[in-house]
PDB file of C-alpha atoms and ligand atoms in Angstrom:
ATOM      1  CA  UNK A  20     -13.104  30.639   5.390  1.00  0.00           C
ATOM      2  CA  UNK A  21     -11.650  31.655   8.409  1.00  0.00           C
ATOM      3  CA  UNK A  22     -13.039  31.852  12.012  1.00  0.00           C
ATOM      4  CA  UNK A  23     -12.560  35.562  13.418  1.00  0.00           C
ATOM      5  CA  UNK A  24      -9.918  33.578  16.145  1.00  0.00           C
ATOM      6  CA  UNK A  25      -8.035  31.991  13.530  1.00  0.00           C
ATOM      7  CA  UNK A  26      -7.852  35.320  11.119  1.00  0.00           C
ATOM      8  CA  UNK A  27      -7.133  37.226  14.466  1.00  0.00           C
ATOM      9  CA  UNK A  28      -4.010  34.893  14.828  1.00  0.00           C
ATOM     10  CA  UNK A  29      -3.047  35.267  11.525  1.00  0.00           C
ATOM     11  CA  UNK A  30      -2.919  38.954  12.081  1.00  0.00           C
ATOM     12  CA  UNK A  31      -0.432  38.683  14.860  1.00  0.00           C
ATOM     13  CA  UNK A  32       2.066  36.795  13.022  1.00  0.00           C
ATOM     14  CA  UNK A  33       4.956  38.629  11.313  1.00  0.00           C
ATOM     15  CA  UNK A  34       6.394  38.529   8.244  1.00  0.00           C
ATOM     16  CA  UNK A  35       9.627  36.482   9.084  1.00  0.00           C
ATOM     17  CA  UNK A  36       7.088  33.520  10.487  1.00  0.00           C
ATOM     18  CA  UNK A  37       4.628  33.990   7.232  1.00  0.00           C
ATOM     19  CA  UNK A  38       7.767  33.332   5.527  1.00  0.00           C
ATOM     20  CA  UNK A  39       9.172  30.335   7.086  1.00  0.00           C
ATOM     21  CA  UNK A  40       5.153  29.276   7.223  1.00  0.00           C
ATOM     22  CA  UNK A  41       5.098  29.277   3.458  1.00  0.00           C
ATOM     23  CA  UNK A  42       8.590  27.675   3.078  1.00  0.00           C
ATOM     24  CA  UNK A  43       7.311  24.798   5.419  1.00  0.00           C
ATOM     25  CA  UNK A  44       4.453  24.562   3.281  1.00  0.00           C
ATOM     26  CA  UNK A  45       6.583  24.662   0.257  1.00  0.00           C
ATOM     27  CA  UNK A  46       9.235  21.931   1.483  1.00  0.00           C
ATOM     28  CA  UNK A  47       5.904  19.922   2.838  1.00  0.00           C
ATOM     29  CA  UNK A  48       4.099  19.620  -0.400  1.00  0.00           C
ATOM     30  CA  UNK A  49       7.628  18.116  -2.310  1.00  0.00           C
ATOM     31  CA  UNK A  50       8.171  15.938   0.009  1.00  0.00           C
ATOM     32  CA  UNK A  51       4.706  14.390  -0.771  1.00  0.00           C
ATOM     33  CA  UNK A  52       4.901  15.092  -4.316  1.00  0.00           C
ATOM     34  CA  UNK A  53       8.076  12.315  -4.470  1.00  0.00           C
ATOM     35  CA  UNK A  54       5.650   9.409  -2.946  1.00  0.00           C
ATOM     36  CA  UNK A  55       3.146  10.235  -5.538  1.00  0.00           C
ATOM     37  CA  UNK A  56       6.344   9.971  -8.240  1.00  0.00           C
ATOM     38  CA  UNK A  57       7.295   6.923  -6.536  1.00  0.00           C
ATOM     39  CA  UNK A  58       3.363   5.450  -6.539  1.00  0.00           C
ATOM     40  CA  UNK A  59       2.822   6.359 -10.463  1.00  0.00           C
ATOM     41  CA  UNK A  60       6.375   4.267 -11.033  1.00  0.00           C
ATOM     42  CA  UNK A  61       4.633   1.740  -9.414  1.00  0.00           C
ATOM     43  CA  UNK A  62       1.818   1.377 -11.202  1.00  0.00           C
ATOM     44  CA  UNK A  63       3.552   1.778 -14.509  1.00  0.00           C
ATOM     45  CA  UNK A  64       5.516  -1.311 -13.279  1.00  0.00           C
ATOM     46  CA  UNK A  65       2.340  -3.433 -12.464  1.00  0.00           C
ATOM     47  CA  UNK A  66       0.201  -1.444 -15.384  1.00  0.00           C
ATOM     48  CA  UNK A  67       3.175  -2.847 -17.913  1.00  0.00           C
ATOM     49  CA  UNK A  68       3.174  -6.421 -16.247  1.00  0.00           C
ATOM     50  CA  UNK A  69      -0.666  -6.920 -16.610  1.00  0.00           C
ATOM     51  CA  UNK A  70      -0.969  -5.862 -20.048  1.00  0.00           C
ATOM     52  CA  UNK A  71       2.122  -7.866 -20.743  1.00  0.00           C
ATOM     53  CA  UNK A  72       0.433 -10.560 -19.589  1.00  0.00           C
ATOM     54  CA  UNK A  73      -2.740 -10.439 -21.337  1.00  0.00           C
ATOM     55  CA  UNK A  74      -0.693  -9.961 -24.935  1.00  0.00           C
ATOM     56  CA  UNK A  75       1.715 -12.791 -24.537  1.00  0.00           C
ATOM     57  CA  UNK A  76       0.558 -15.091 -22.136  1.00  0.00           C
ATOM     58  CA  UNK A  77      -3.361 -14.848 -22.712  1.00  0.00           C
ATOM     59  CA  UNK A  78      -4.130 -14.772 -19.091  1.00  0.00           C
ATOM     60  CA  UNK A  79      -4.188 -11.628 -16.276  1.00  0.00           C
ATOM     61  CA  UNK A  80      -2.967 -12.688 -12.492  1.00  0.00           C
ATOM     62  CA  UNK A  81      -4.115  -8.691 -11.963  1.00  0.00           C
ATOM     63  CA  UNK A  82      -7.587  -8.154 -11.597  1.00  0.00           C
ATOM     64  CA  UNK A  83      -7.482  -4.516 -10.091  1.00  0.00           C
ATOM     65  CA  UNK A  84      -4.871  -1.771  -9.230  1.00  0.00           C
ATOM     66  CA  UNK A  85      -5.925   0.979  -6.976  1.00  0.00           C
ATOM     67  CA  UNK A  86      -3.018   3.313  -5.213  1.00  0.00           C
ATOM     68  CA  UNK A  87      -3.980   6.403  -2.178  1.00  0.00           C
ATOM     69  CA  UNK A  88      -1.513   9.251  -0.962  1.00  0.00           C
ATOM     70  CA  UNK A  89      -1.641   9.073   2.999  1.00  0.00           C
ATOM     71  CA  UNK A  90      -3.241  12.362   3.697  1.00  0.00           C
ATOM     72  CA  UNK A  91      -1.129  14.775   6.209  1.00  0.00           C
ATOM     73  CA  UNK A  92      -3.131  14.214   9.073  1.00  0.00           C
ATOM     74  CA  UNK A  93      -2.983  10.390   9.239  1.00  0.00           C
ATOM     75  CA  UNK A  94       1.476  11.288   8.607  1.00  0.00           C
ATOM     76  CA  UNK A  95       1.223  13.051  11.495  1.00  0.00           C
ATOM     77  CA  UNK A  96      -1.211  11.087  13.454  1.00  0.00           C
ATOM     78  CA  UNK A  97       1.249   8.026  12.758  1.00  0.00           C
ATOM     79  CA  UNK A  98       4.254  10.748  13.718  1.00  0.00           C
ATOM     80  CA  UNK A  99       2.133  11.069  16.565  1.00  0.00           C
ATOM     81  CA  UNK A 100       1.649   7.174  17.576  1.00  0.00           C
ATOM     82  CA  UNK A 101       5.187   6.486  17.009  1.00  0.00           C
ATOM     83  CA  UNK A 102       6.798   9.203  19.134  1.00  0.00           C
ATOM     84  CA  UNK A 103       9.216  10.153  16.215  1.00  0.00           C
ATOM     85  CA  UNK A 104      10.801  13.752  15.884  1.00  0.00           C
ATOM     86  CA  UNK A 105       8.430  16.332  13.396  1.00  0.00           C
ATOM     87  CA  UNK A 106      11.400  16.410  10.763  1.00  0.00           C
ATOM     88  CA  UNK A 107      11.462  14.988   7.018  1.00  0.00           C
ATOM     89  CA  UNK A 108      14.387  12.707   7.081  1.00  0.00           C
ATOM     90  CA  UNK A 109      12.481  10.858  10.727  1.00  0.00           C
ATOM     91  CA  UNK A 110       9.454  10.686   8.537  1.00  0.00           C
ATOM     92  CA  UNK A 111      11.161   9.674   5.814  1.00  0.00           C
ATOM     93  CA  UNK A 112      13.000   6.923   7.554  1.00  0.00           C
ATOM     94  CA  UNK A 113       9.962   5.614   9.757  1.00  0.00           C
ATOM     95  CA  UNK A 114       6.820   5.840   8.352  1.00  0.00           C
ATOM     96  CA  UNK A 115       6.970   3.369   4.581  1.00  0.00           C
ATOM     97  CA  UNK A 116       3.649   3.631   4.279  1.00  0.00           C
ATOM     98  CA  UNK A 117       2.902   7.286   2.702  1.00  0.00           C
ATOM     99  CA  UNK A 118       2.781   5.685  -0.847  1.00  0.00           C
ATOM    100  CA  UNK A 119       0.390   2.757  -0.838  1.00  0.00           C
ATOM    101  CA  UNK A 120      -0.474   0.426  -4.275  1.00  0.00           C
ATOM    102  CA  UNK A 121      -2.895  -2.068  -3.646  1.00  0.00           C
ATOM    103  CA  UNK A 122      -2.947  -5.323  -6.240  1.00  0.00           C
ATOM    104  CA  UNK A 123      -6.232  -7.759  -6.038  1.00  0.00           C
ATOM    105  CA  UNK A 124      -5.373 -10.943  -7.866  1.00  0.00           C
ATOM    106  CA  UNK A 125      -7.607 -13.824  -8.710  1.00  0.00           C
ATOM    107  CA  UNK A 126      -5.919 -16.924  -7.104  1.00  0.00           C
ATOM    108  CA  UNK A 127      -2.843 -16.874  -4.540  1.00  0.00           C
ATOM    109  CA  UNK A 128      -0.565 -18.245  -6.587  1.00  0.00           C
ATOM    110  CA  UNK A 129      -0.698 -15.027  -9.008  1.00  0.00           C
ATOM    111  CA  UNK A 130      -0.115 -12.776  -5.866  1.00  0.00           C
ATOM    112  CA  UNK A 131       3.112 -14.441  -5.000  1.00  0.00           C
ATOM    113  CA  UNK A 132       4.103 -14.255  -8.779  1.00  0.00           C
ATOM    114  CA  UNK A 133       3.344 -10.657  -8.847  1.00  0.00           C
ATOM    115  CA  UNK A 134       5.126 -10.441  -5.848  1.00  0.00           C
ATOM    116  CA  UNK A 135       8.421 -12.018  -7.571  1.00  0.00           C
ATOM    117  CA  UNK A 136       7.898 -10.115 -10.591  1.00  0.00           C
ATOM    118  CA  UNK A 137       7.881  -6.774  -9.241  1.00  0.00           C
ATOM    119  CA  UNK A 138      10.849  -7.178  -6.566  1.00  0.00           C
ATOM    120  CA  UNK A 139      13.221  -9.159  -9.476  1.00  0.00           C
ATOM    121  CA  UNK A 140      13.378  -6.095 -10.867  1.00  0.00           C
ATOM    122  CA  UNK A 141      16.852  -4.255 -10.985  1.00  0.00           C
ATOM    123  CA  UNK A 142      16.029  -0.797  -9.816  1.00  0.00           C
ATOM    124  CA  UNK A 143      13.577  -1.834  -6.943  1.00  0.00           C
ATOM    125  CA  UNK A 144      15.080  -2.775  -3.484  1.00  0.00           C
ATOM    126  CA  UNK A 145      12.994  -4.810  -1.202  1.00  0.00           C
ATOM    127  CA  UNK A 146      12.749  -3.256   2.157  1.00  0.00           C
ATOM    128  CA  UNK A 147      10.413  -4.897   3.985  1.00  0.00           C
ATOM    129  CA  UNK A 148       7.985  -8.222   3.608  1.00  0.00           C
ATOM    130  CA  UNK A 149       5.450  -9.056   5.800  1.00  0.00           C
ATOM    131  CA  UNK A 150       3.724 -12.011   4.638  1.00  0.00           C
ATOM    132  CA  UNK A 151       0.007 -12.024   6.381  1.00  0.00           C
ATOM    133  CA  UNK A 152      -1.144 -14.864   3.437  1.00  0.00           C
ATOM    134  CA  UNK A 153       1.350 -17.445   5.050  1.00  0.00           C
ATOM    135  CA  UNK A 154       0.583 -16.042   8.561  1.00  0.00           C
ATOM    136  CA  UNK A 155      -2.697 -14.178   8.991  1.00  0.00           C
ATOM    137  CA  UNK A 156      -3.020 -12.048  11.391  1.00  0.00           C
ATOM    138  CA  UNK A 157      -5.016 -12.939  14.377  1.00  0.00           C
ATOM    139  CA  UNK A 158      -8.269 -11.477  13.311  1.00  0.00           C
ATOM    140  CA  UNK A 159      -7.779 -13.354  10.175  1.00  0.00           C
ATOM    141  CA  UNK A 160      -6.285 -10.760   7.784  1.00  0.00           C
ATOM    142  CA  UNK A 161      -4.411 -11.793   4.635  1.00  0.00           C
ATOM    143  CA  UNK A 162      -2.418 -10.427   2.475  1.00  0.00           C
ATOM    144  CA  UNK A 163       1.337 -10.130   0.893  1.00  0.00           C
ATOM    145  CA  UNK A 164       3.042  -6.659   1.816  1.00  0.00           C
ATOM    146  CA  UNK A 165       5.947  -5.199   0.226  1.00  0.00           C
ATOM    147  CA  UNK A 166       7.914  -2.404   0.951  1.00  0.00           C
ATOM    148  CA  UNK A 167       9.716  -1.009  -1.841  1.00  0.00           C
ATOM    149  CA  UNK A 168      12.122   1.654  -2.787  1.00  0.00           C
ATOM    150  CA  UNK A 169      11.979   2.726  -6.200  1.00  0.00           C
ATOM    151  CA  UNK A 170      14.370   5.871  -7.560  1.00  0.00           C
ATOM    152  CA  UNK A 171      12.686   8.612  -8.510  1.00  0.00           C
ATOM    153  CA  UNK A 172      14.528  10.698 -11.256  1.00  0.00           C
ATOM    154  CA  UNK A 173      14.296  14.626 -10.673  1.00  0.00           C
ATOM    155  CA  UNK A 174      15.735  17.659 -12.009  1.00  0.00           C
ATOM    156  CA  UNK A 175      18.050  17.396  -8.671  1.00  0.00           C
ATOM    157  CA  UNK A 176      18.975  13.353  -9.623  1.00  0.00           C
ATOM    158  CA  UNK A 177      17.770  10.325  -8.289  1.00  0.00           C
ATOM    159  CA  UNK A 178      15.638  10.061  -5.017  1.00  0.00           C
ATOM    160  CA  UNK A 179      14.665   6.308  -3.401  1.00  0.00           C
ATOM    161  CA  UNK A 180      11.154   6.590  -2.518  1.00  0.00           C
ATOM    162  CA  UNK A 181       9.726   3.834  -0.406  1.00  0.00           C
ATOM    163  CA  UNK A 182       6.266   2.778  -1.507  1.00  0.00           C
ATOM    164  CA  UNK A 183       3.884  -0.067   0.626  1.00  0.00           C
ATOM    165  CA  UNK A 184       2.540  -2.700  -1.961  1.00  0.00           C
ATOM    166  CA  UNK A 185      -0.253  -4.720  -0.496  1.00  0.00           C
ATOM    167  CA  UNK A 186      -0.817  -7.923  -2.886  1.00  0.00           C
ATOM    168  CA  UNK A 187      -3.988  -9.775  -2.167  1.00  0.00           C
ATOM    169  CA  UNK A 188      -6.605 -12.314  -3.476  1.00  0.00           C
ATOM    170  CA  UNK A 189     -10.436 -10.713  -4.256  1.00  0.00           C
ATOM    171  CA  UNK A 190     -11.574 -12.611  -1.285  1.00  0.00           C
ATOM    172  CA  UNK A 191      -9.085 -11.313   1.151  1.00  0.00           C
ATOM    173  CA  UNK A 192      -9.740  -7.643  -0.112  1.00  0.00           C
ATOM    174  CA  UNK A 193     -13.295  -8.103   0.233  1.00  0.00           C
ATOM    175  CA  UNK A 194     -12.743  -9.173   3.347  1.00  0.00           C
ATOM    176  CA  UNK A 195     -10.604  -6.759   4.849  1.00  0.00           C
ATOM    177  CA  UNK A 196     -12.903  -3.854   3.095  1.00  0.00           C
ATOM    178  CA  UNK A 197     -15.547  -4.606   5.362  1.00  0.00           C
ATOM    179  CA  UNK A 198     -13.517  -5.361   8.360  1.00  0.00           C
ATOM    180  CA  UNK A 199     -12.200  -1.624   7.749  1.00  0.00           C
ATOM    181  CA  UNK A 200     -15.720  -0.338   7.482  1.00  0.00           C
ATOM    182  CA  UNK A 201     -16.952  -2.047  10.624  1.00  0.00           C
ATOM    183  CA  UNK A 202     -13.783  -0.932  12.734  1.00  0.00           C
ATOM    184  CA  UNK A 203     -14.531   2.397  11.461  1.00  0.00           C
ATOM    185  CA  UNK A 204     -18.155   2.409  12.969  1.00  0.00           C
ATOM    186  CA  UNK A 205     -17.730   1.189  15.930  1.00  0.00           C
ATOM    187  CA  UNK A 206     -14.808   3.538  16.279  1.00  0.00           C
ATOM    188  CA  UNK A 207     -12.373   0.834  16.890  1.00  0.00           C
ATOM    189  CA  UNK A 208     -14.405  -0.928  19.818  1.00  0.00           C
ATOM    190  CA  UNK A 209     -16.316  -3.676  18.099  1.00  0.00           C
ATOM    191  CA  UNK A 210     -18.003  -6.002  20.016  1.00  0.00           C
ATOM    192  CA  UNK A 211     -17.258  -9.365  20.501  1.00  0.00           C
ATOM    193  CA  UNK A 212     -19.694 -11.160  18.808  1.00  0.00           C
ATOM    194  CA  UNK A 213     -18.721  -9.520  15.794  1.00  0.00           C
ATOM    195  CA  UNK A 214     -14.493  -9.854  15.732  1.00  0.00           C
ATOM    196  CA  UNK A 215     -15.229 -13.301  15.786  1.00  0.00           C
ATOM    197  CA  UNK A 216     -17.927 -13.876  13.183  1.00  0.00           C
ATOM    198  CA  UNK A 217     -15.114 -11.923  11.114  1.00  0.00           C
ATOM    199  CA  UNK A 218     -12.289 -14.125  12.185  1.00  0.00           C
ATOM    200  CA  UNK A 219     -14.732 -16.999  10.896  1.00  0.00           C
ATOM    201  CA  UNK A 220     -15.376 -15.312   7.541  1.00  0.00           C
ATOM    202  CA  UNK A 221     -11.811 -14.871   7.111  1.00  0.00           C
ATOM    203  CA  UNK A 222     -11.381 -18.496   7.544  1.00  0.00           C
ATOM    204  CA  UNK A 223     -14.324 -19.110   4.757  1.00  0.00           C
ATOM    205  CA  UNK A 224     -12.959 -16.636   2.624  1.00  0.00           C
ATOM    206  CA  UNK A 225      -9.494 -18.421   2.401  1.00  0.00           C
ATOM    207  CA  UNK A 226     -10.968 -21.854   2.005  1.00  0.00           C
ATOM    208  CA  UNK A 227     -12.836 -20.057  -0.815  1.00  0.00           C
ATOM    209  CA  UNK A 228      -9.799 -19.219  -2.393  1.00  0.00           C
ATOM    210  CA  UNK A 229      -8.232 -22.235  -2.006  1.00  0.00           C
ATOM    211  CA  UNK A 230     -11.325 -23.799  -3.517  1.00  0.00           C
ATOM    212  CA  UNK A 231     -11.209 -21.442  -6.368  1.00  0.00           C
ATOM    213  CA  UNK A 232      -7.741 -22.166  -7.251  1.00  0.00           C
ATOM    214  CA  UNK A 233      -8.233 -25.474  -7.247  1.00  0.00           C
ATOM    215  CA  UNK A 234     -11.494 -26.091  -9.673  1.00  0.00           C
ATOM    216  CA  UNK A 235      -9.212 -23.208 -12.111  1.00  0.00           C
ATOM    217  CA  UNK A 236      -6.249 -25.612 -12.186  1.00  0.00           C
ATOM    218  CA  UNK A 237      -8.626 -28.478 -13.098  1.00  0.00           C
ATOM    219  CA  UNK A 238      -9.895 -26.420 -15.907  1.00  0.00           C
ATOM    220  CA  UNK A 239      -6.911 -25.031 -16.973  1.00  0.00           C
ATOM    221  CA  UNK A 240      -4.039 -27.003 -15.598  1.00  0.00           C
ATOM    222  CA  UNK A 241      -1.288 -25.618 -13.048  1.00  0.00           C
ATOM    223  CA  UNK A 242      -0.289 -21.855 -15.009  1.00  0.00           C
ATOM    224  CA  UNK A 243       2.235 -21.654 -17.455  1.00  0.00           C
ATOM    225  CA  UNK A 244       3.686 -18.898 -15.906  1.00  0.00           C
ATOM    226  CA  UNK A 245       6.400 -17.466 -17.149  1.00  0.00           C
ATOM    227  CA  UNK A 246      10.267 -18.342 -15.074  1.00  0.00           C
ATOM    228  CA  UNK A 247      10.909 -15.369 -13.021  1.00  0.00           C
ATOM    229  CA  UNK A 248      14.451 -13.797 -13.686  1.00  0.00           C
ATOM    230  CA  UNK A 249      15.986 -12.589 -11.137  1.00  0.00           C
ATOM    231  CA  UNK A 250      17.985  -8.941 -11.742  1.00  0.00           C
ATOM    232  CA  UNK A 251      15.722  -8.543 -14.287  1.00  0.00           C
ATOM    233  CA  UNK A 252      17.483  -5.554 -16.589  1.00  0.00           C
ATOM    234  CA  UNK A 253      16.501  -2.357 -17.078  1.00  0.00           C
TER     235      UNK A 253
HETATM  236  P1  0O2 B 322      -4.611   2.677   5.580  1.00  0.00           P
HETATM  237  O1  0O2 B 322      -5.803   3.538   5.694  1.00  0.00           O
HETATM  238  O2  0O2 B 322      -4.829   1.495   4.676  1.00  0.00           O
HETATM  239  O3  0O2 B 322      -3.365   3.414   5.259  1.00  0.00           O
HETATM  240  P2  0O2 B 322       4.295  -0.471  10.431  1.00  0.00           P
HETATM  241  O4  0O2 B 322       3.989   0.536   9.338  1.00  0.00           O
HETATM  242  O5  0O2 B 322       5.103  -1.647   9.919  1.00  0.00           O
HETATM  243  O6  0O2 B 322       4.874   0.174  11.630  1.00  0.00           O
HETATM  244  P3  0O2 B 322       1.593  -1.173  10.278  1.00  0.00           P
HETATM  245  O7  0O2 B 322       1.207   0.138   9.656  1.00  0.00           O
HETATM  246  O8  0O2 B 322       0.590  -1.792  11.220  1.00  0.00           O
HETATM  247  O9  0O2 B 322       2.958  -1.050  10.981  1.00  0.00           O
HETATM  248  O10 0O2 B 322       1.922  -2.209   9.095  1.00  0.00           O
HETATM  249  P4  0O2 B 322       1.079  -3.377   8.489  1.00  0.00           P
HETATM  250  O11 0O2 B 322       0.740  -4.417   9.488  1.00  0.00           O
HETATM  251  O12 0O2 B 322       1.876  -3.842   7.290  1.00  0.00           O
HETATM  252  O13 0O2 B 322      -0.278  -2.683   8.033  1.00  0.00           O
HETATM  253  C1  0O2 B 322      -0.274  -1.697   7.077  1.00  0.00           C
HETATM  254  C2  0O2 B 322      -1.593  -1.616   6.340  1.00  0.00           C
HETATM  255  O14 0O2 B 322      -2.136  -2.925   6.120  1.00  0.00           O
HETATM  256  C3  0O2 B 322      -2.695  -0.877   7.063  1.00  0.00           C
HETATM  257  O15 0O2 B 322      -2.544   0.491   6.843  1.00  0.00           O
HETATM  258  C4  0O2 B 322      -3.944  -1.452   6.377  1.00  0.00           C
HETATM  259  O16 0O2 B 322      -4.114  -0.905   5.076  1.00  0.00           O
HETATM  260  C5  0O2 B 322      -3.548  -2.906   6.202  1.00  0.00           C
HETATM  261  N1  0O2 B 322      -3.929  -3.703   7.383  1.00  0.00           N
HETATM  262  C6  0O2 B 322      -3.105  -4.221   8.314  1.00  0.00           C
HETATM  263  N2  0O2 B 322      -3.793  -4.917   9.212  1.00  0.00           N
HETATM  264  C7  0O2 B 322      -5.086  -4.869   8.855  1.00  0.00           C
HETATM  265  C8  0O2 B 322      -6.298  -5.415   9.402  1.00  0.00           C
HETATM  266  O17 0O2 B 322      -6.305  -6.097  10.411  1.00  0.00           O
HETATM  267  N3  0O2 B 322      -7.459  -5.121   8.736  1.00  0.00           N
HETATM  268  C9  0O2 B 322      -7.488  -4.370   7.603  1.00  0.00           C
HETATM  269  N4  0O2 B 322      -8.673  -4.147   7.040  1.00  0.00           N
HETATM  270  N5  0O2 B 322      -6.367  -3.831   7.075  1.00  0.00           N
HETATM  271  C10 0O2 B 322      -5.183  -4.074   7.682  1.00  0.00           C
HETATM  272  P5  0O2 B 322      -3.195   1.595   7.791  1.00  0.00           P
HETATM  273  O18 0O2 B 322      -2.207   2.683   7.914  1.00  0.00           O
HETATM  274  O19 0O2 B 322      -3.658   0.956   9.058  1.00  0.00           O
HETATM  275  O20 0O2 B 322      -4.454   2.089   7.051  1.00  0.00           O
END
């Protein structure tokens, strides 16, 4: 519903700017509609590894999958933050995170094989790494990040897409859930006290996994993993 200001606005514009208003709108919602191509490629990739894995190899490095769509307003907030020009091929260029696929795995060592798995494949090109397990940041965050760019096939051809992958343990999710959460409520100022007691369960949750990892290789033995080839064919 509109406010009287806003429908009084709307009254005042003519037909020429309706038009180019719905064409923006138009050109706005396929650009979006090729991350959410490039996302559900994605997760078909990851869907097909985990299932692959619990047929053949009897054991799942994937506990969870979970994908979002960055909503316009954080695009444009980030637009915003970054200074870059309000045009589609900027946006396109500069901001890799519109398409997000998050992967929880059980141990580390399945979230660097995941990692390898999806980027030896032949049609995805590795953009960008930023490996926050090997070097957390400050405040103690970990994970594996991936920028990819998959090809998304349309009825005008082909179209790279660039998709963020974060890979992560369950501990390092869980903890950056709730260091998300807290951020949030103290918008962004959070005391003291409190960014260190976080930094400290980052450090607990990591020996956790470490922990973990180890008592599952002295049940199991180190994983039989399967040899990672690179180029894999399509
Ligand atoms: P949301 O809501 O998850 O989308 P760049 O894009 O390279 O210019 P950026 O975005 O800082 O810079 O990249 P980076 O460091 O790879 O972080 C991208 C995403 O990782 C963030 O997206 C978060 O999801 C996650 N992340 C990074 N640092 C932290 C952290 O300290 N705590 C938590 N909880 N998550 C983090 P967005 O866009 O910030 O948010």
């Amino acid at each position: 519903m509109l406010t009287p200001r806003a429908q009084r606005t709307l009254e005042t514009i003519d037909g020429q700017t309706l038009d180019e208003m719905r064409a923006l709108r138009d050109e706005t919602e396929r650009f979006m509609l090729r991350y959410k191509f490039g996302m559900d490629e994605v997760i078909t990739k990851l869907s097909i590894l985990r299932e692959e894995f619990n047929q053949t190899h009897d054991y799942n490095p994937i506990e969870h999958i979970s994908s979002r769509l960055k909503s316009l307003d954080s695009v444009i907030e980030k637009m915003a933050r970054k200074g870059i020009e309000p045009n589609f091929d900027t946006i396109r260029e500069t901001i890799t995170d519109i398409a997000g696929v998050r992967v929880t795995c059980s141990f580390v060592s399945d979230a660097y094989r995941i990692f390898e798995l999806l980027t030896a494949q032949r049609d995805i090109r590795v953009i960008k790494v930023k490996d926050y397990i090997k070097e957390p940041k400050p405040n103690g965050y970990q994970s594996l990040h991936v920028i990819v760019e998959v090809p998304v096939f349309l009825s005008t051809g082909p179209h790279p897409v660039a998709v963020e992958v974060q890979i992560r343990t369950i501990a390092m999710d869980f903890w950056a859930s709730l260091e998300h959460k807290i951020y949030y409520k103290y918008d962004r100022q959070v005391p003291q006290e409190l960014l260190d007691g976080l930094t400290d369960a980052a450090h607990t949750a990591s020996e956790l996994d470490a922990r973990m990892e180890r008592l599952h290789r002295e049940v199991h033995g180190a994983p039989r993993l399967p040899h990672v080839p690179r180029d894999i064919a399509v």
